[in-house]
Coordinates of C-alpha atoms in Angstrom, one line a residue:
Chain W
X30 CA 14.2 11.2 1.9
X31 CA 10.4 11.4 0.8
X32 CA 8.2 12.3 3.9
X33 CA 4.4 11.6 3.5
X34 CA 3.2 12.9 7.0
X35 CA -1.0 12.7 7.7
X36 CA -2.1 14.9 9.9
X37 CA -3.4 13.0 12.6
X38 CA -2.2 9.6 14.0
X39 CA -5.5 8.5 15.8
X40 CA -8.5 10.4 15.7
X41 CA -11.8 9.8 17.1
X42 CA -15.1 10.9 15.6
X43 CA -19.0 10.1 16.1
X44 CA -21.3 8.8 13.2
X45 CA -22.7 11.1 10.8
X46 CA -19.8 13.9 11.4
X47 CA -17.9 15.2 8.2
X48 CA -14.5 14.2 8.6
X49 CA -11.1 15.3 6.9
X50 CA -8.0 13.3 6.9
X51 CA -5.1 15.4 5.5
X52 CA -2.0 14.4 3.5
X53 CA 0.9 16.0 2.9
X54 CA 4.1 15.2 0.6
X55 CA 7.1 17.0 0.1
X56 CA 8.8 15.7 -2.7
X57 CA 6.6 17.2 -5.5
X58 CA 5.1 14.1 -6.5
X59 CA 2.7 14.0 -9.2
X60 CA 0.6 11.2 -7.6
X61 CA -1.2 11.0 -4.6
X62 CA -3.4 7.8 -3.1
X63 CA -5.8 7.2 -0.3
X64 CA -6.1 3.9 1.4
X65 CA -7.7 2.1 3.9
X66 CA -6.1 -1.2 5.6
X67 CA -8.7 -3.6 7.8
X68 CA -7.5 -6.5 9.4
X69 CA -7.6 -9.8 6.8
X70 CA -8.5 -7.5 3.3
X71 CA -5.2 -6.0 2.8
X72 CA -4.5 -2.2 1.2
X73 CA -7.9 -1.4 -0.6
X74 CA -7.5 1.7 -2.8
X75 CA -10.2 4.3 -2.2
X76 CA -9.0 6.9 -4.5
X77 CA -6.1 8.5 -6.2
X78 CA -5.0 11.7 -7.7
X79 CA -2.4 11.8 -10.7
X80 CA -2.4 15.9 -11.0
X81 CA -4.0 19.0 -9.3
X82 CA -7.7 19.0 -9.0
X83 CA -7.8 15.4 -10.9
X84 CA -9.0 12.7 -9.0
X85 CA -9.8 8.8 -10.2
X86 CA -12.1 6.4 -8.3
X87 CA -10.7 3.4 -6.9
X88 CA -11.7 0.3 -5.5
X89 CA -14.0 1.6 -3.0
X90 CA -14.5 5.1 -3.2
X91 CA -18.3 4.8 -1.8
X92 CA -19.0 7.4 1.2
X93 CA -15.3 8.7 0.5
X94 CA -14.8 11.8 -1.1
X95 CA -11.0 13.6 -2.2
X96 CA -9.5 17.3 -2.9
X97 CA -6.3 18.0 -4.4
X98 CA -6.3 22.2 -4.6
X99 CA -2.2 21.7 -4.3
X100 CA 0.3 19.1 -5.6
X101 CA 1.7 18.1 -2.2
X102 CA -1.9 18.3 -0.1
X103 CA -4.6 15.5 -0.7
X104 CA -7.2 15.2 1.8
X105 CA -9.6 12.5 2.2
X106 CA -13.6 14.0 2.8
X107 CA -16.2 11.2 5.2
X108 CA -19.3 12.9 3.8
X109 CA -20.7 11.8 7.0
X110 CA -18.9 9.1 8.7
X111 CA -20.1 5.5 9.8
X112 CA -18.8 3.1 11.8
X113 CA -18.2 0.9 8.8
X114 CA -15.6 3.2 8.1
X115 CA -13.3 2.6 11.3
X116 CA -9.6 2.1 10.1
X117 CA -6.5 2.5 9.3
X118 CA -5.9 5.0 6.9
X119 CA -2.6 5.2 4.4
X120 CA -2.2 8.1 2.5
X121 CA 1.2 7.5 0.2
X122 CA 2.3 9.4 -3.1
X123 CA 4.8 8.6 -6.1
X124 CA 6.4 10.6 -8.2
X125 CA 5.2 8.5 -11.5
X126 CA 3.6 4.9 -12.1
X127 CA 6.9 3.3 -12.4
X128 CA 8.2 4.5 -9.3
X129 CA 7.5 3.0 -5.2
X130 CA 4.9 4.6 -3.2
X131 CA 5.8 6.0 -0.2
X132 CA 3.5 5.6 2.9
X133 CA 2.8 8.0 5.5
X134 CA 2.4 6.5 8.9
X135 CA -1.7 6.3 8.5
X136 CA -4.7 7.7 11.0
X137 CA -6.7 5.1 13.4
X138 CA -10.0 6.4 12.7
X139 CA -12.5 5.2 15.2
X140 CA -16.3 6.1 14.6
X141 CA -18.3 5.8 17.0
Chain K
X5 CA -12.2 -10.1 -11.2
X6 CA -8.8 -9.1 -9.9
X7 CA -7.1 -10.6 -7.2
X8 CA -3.9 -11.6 -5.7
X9 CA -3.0 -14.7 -3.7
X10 CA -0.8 -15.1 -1.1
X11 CA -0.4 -16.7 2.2
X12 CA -1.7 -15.4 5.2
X13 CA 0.5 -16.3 7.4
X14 CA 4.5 -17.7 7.5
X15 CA 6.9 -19.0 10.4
X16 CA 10.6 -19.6 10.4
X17 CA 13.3 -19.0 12.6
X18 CA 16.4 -17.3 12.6
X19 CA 19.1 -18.2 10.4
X20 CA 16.6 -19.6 7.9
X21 CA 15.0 -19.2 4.3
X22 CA 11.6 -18.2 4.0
X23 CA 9.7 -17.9 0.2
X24 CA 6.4 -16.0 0.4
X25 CA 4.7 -16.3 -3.3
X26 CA 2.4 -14.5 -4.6
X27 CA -0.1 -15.9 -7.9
X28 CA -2.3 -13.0 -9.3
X29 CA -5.4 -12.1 -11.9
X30 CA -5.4 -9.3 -13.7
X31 CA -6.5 -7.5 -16.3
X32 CA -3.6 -6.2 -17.5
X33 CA 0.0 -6.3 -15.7
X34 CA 3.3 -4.1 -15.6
X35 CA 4.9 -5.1 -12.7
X36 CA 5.2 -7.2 -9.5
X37 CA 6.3 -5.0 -6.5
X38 CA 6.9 -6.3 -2.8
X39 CA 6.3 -4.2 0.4
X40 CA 6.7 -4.7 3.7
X41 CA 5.5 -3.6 6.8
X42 CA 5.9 -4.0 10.4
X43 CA 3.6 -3.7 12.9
X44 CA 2.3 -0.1 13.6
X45 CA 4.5 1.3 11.1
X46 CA 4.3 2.6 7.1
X47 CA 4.4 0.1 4.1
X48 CA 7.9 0.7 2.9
X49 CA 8.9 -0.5 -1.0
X50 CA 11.1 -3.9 -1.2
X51 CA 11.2 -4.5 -4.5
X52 CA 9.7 -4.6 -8.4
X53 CA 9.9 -6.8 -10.9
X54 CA 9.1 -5.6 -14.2
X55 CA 10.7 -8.7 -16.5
X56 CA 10.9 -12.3 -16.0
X57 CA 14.0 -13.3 -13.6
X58 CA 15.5 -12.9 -10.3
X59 CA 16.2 -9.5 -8.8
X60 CA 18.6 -9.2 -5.6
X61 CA 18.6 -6.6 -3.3
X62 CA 21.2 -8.1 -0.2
X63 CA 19.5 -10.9 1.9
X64 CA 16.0 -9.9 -0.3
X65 CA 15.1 -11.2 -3.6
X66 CA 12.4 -11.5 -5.8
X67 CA 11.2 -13.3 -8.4
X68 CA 8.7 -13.0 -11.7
X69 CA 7.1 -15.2 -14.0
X70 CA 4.9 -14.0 -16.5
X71 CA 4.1 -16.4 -17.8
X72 CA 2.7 -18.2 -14.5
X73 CA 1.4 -15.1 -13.1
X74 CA 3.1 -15.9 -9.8
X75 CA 6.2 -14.6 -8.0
X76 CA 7.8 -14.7 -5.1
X77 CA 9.4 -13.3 -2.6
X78 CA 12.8 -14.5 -0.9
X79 CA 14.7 -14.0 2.5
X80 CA 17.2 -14.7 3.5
X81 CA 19.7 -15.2 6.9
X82 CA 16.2 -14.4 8.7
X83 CA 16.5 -12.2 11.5
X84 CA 14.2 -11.1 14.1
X85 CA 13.2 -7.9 12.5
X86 CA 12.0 -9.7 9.6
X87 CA 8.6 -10.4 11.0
X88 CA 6.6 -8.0 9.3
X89 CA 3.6 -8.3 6.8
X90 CA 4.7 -8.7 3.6
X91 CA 2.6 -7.3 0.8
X92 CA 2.5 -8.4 -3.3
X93 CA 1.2 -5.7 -5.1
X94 CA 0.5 -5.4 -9.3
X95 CA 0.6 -1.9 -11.4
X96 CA -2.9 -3.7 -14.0
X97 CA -2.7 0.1 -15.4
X98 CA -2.2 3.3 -15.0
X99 CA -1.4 4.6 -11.9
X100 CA -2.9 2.7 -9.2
X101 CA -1.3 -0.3 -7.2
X102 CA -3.3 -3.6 -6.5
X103 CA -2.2 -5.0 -3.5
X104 CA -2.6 -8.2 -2.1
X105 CA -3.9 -9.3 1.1
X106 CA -0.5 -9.6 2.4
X107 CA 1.9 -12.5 4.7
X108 CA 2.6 -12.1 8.1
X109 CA 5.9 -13.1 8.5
X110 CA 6.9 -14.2 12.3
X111 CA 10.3 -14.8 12.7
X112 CA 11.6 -17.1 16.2
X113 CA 15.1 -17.5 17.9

């Protein structure tokens, strides 16, 4: 079985901190996403990685920022968090476009 | 823009039949896929339709028109662990996933 696991399940920051939201995969999947989920909007894709050190903006990548140093490690980078960016965050990864994402369980971010 | 429809909110009760559908906008399109998710927990894959037709996975199907942009998701013999939000999501291209807003699906005795 694939096994996404994000490092923290509800974490707890103040505005203006850098924050980093880790993501690991074990299946050597080529692809890697970010996510965040509000209440009423859905999955919003924030950015993605399809290889090692590549990364591709997605629909909301503003204040968000992403490394990939190893295939199974994407971490999501809060330049400097606000409180517009409380959420829940989904990390998931595939090993190609035709195949299902798998979802890790996702981090409650609170800024405060 | 692109976007993808689908209701907000469902109610059935045991036993029953429940369609959730799913109409989207894109610019381009390979694929309908279907997630769901329950409360608290991960999205976890239910199913992908890549051509026009039904595809049956036990008390789940799902369904793809083309032609209609529009599918639609089917359960069956609903049971109580069937409420979940249900999420329609479109591979436009490349890589990336657009999902929908998704359907909270509550399911009664």
């Amino acid at each position: 079985d694939v096994k996404v696991t994000q490092s923290s399940r509800y974490l707890v920051k103040r505005t203006g901190e850098k924050v980093f939201l880790e993501c690991v995969q074990d299946m050597d999947h080529e692809n890697m996403f970010w996510y965040r989920q509000d209440p009423g909007l859905g999955l919003r894709l924030i950015y993605f990685s399809y290889d090692v050190k590549m990364k591709e903006k997605g629909d909301i990548p503003e204040g968000y920022s992403v490394s990939r140093e190893k295939k199974e490690r994407f971490s999501l980078i809060l330049e400097s968090a606000s409180t517009n960016q409380t959420s829940m965050y989904l990390c998931a990864s595939s090993s190609s476009a035709l195949q299902p994402q798998h979802f890790g369980d996702g981090t409650r971010l609170s800024i405060l | 823009g692109q976007s993808l429809e689908q209701p907000s909110e469902v109610t059935a009760v045991e036993g029953a039949i429940v369609q959730i559908n799913c109409t989207y906008q894109t610019s381009g399109f390979y694929g309908l896929s279907w997630y769901q998710q329950h409360d608290g927990g991960a999205p976890t894959f239910l199913s992908y339709n890549g051509l026009d037709g039904l595809e049956e996975t036990g008390r789940f199907s799902s369904f793809l028109s083309r032609s209609d942009s529009y599918g639609y998701l089917l359960l069956q013999e609903l049971q109580m662990k069937d409420s979940a939000s249900y999420f329609c999501a479109v591979r436009d291209a490349g890589t990336a996933l657009i999902f929908g807003k998704g359907t909270t699906l509550s399911v009664s005795s």
